[in-house]
Coordinates of N, CA and C in Angstrom, one line a residue:
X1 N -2.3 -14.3 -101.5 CA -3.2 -14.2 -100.5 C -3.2 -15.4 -99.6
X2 N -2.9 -16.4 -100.2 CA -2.8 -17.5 -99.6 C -1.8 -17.6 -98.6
X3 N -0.7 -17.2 -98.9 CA 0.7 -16.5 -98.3 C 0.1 -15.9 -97.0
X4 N -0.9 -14.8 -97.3 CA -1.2 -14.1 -96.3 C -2.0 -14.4 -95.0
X5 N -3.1 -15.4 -95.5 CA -3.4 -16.0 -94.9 C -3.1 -17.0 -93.9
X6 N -1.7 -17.9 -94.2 CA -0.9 -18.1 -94.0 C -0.4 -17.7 -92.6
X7 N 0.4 -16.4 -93.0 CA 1.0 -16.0 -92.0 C 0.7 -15.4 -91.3
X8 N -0.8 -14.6 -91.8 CA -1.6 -14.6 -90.8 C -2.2 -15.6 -89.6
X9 N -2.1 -16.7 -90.5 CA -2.9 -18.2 -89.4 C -1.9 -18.3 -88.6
X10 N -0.6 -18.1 -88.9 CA 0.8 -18.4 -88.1 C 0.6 -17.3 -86.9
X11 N 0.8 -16.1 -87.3 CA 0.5 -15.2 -86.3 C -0.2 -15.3 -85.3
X12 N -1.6 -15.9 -85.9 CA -2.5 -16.2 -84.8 C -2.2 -16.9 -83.7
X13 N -1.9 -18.4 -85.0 CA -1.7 -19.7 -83.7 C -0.3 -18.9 -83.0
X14 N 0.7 -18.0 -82.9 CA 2.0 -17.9 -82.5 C 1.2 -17.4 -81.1
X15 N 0.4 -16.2 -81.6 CA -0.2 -15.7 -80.6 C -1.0 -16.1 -79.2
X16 N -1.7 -17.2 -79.9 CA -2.7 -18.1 -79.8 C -1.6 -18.9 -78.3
X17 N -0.7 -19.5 -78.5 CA 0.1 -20.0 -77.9 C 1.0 -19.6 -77.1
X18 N 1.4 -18.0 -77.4 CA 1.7 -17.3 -76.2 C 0.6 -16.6 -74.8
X19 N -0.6 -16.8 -75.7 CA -1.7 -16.2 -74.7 C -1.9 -18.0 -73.9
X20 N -1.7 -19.1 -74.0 CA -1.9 -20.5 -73.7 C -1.1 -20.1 -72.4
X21 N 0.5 -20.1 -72.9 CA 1.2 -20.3 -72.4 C 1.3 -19.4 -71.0
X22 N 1.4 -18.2 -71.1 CA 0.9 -16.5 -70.4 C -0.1 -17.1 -69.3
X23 N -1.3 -17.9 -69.9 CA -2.1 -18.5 -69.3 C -1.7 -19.4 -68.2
X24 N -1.0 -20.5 -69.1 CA -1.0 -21.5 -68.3 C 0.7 -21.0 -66.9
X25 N 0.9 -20.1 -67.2 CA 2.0 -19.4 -66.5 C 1.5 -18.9 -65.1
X26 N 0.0 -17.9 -65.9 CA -0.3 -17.2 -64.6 C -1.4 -18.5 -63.6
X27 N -2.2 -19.2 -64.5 CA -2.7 -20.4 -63.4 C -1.4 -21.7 -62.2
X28 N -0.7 -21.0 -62.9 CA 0.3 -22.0 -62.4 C 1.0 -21.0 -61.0
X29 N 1.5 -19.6 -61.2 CA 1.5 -18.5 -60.3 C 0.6 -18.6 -59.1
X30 N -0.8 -18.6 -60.0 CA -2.4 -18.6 -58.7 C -2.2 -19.4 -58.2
X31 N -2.1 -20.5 -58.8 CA -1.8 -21.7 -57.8 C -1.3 -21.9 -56.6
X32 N 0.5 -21.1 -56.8 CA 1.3 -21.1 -55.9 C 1.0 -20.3 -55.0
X33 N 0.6 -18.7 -55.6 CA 0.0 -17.8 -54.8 C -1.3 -18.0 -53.9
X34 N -2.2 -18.9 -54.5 CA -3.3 -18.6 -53.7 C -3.1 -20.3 -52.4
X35 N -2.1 -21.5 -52.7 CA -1.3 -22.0 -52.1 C -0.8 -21.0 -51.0
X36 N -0.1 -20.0 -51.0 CA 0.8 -19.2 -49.7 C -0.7 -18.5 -48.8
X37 N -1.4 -18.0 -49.9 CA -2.4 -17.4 -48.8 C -3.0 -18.1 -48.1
X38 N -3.2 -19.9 -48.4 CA -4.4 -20.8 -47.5 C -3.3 -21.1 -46.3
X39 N -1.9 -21.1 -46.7 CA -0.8 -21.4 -45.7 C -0.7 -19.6 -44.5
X40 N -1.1 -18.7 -45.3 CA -0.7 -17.6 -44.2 C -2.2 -17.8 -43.4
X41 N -3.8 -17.9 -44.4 CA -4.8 -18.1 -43.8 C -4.7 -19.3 -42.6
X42 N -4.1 -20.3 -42.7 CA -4.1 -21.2 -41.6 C -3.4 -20.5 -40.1
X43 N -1.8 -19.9 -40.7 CA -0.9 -19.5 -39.4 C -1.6 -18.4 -39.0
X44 N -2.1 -17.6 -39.2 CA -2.9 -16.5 -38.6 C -3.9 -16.8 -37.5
X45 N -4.9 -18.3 -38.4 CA -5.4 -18.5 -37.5 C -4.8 -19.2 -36.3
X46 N -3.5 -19.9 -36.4 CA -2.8 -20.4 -34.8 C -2.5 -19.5 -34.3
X47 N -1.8 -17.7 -34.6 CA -1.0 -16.9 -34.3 C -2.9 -16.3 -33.2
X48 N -3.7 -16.0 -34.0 CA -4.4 -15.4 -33.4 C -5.4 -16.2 -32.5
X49 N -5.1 -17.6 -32.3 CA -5.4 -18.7 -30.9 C -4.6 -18.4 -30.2
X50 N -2.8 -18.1 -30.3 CA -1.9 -18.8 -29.2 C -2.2 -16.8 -29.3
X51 N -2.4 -15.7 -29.6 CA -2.4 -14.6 -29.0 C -3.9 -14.4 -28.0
X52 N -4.8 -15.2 -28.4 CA -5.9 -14.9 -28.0 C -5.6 -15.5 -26.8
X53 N -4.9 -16.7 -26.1 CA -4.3 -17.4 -25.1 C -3.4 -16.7 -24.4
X54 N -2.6 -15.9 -24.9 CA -1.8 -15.1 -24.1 C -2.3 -14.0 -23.5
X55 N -3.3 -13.7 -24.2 CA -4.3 -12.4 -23.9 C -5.2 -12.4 -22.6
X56 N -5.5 -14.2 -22.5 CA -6.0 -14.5 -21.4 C -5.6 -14.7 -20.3
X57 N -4.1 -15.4 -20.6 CA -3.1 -15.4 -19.3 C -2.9 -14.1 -19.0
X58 N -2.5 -13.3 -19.6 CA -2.4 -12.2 -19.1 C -3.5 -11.2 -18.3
X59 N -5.0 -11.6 -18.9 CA -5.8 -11.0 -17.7 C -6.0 -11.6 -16.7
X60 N -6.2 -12.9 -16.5 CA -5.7 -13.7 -15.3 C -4.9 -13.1 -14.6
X61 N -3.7 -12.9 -14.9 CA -3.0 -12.5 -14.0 C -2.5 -11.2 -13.8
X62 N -3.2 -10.4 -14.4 CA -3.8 -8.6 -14.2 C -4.9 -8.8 -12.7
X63 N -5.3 -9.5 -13.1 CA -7.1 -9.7 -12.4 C -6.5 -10.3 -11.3
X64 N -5.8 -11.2 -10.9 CA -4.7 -11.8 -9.6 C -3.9 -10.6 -8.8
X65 N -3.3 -9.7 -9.7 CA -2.4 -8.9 -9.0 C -3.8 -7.8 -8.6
X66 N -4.5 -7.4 -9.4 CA -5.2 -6.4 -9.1 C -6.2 -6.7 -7.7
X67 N -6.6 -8.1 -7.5 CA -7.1 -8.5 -6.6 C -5.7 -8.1 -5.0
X68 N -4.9 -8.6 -5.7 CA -3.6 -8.7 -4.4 C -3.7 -7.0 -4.0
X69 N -3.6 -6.4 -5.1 CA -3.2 -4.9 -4.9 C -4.7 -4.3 -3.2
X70 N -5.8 -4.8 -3.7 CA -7.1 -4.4 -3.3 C -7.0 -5.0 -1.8
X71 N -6.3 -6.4 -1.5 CA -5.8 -6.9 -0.3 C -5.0 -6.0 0.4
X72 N -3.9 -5.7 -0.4 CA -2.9 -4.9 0.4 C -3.2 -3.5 0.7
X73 N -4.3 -2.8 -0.7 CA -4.6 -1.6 0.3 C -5.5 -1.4 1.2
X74 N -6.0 -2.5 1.9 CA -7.1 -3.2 2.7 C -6.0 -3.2 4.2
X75 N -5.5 -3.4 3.8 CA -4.5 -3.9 5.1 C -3.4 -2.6 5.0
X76 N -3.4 -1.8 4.3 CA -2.7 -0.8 4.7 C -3.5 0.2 5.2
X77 N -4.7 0.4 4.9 CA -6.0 1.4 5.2 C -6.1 0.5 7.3
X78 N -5.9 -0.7 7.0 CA -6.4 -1.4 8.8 C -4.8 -0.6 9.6
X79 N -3.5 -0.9 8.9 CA -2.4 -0.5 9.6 C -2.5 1.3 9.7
X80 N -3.1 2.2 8.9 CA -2.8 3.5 9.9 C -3.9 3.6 10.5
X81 N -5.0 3.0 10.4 CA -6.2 3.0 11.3 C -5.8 2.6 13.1
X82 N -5.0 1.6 12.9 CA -4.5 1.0 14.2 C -3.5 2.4 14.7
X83 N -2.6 2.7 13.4 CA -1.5 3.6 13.9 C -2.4 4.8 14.2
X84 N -3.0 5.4 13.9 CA -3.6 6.3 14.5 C -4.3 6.0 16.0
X85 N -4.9 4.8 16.1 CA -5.1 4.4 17.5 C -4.3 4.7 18.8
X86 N -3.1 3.9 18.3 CA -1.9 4.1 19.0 C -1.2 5.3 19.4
X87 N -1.5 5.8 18.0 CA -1.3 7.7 18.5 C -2.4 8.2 20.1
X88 N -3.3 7.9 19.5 CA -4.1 8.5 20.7 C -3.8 7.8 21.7
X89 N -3.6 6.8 21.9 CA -3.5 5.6 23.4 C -2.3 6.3 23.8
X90 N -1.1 6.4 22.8 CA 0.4 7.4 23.5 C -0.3 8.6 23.7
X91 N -1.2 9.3 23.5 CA -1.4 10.7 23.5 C -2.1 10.5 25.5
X92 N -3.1 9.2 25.3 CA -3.9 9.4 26.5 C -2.8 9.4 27.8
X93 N -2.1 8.1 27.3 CA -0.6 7.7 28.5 C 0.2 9.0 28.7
X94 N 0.7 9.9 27.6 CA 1.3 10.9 27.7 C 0.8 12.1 28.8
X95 N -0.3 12.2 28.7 CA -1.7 12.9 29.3 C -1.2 12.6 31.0
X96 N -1.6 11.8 31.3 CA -1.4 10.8 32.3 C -0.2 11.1 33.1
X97 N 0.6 10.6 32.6 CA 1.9 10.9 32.8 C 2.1 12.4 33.3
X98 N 1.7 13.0 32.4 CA 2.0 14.7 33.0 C 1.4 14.7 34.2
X99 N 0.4 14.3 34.4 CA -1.0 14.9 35.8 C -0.6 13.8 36.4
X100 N 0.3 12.9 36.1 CA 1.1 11.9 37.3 C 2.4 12.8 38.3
X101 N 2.6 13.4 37.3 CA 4.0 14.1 37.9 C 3.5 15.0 38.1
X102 N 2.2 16.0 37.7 CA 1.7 17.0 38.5 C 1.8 17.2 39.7
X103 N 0.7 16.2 39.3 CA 0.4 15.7 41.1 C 1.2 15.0 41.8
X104 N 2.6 14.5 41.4 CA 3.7 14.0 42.3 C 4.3 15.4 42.6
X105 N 4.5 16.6 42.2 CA 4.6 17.8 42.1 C 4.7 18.3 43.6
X106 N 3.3 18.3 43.4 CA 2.3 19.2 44.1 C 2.2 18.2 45.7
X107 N 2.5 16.5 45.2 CA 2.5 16.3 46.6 C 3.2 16.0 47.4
X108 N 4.6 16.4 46.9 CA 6.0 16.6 47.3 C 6.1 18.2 47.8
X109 N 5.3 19.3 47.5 CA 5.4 20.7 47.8 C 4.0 20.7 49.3
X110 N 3.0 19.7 49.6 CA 2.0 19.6 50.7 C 3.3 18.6 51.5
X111 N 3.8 17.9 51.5 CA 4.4 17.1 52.2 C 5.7 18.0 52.9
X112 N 6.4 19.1 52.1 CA 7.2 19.9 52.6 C 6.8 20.5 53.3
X113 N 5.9 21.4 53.1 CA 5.2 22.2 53.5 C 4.1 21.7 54.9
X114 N 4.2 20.4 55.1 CA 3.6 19.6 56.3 C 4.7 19.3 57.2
X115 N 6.0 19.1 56.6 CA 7.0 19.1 57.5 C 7.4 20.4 58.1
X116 N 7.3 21.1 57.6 CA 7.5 23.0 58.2 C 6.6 22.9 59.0
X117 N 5.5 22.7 59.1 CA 4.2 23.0 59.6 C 4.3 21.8 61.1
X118 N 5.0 20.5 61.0 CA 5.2 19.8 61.9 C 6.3 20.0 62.7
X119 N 7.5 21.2 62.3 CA 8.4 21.5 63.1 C 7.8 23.0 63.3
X120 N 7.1 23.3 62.9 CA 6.8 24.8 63.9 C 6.0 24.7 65.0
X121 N 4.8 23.6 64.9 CA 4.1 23.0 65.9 C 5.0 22.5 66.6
X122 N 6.4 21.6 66.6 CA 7.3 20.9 67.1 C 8.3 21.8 68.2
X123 N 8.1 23.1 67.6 CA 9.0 24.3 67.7 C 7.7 24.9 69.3
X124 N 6.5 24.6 68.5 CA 5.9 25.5 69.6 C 5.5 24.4 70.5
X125 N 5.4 23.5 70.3 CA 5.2 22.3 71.5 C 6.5 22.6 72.5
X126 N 7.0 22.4 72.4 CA 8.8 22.7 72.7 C 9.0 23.7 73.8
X127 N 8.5 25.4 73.5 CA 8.2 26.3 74.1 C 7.3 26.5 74.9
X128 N 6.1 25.8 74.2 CA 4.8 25.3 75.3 C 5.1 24.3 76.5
X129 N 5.9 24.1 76.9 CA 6.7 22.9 77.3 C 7.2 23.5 78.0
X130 N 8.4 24.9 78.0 CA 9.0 24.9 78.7 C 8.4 26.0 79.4
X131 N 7.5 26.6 78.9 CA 6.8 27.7 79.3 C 6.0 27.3 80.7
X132 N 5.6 25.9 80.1 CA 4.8 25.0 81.0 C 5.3 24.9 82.9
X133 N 6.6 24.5 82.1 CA 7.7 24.1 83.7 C 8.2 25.1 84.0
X134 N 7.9 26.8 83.5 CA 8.3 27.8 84.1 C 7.2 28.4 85.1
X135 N 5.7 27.9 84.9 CA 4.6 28.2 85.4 C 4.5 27.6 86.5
X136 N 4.9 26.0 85.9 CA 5.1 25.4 87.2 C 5.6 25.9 88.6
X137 N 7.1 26.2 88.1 CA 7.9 26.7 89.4 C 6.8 27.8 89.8
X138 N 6.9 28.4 88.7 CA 6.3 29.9 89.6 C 5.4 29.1 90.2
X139 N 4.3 28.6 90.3 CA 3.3 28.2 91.1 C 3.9 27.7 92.7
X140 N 5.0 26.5 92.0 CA 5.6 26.1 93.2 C 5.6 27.1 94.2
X141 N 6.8 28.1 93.7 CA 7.2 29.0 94.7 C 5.9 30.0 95.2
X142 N 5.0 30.2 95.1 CA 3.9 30.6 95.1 C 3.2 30.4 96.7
X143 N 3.5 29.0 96.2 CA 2.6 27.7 97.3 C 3.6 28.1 98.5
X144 N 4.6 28.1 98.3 CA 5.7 27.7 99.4 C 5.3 29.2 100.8

């Protein structure tokens, strides 16, 4: 019994020593392990400063172009506003232009038509004239 006891006590302490050991194995593991997590806990927190920074540069400069964009469709809304002006201003000149030539037209066809009208007077002046110094005579010889 004694025997048994024995190797039973042996068993234990063997036991006893592998559970120490097992122990002092996995404290020694946590260590290292919970070592890497304070190291990933730290970089996380720089990764998610230097992202929270880029996050900001980047709306910065969302918020810059978006401003520029709001400029330029400011000034593209003033440029067809003008171009449509310009349409009409060509439209009024165009306008113009025709009832320029209309009426150069029309006062090239009274100016023709005043020269016909100044050679048929010219025409009857002419006859009236000679009709004149045909009356004449006869009168003369009349008198005689």
């Amino acid at each position: 019994m004694s025997q048994s006891v024995e190797t039973s006590s042996s068993a234990v302490e063997e036991l006893i020593g592998n559970i120490t050991s097992i122990n002092n194995l996995l404290n020694s593991n946590f260590k290292v392990v919970a070592g890497e997590i304070r190291k990933l806990a730290e970089n996380s927190s720089k990764e998610t400063k230097s992202i929270d920074e880029v996050l900001h540069s980047m709306k910065v400069l969302v918020d810059s172009i978006s401003e520029k964009i709001g400029v330029v469709a400011r000034e593209f809304d003033s440029i067809v506003t003008l171009s449509a002006q310009v349409k009409m201003q060509e439209d009024l000149v165009q306008n113009a232009v025709t009832e320029q030539s209309n009426g150069s037209a029309l006062l090239m066809t009274n100016i023709s038509e005043m020269k016909d009208v100044q050679a048929s007077l010219s025409d009857a002046a002419e006859k009236l004239k000679l009709e004149m110094d045909e009356i004449k005579v006869t009168m003369s010889n009349l008198e005689v």
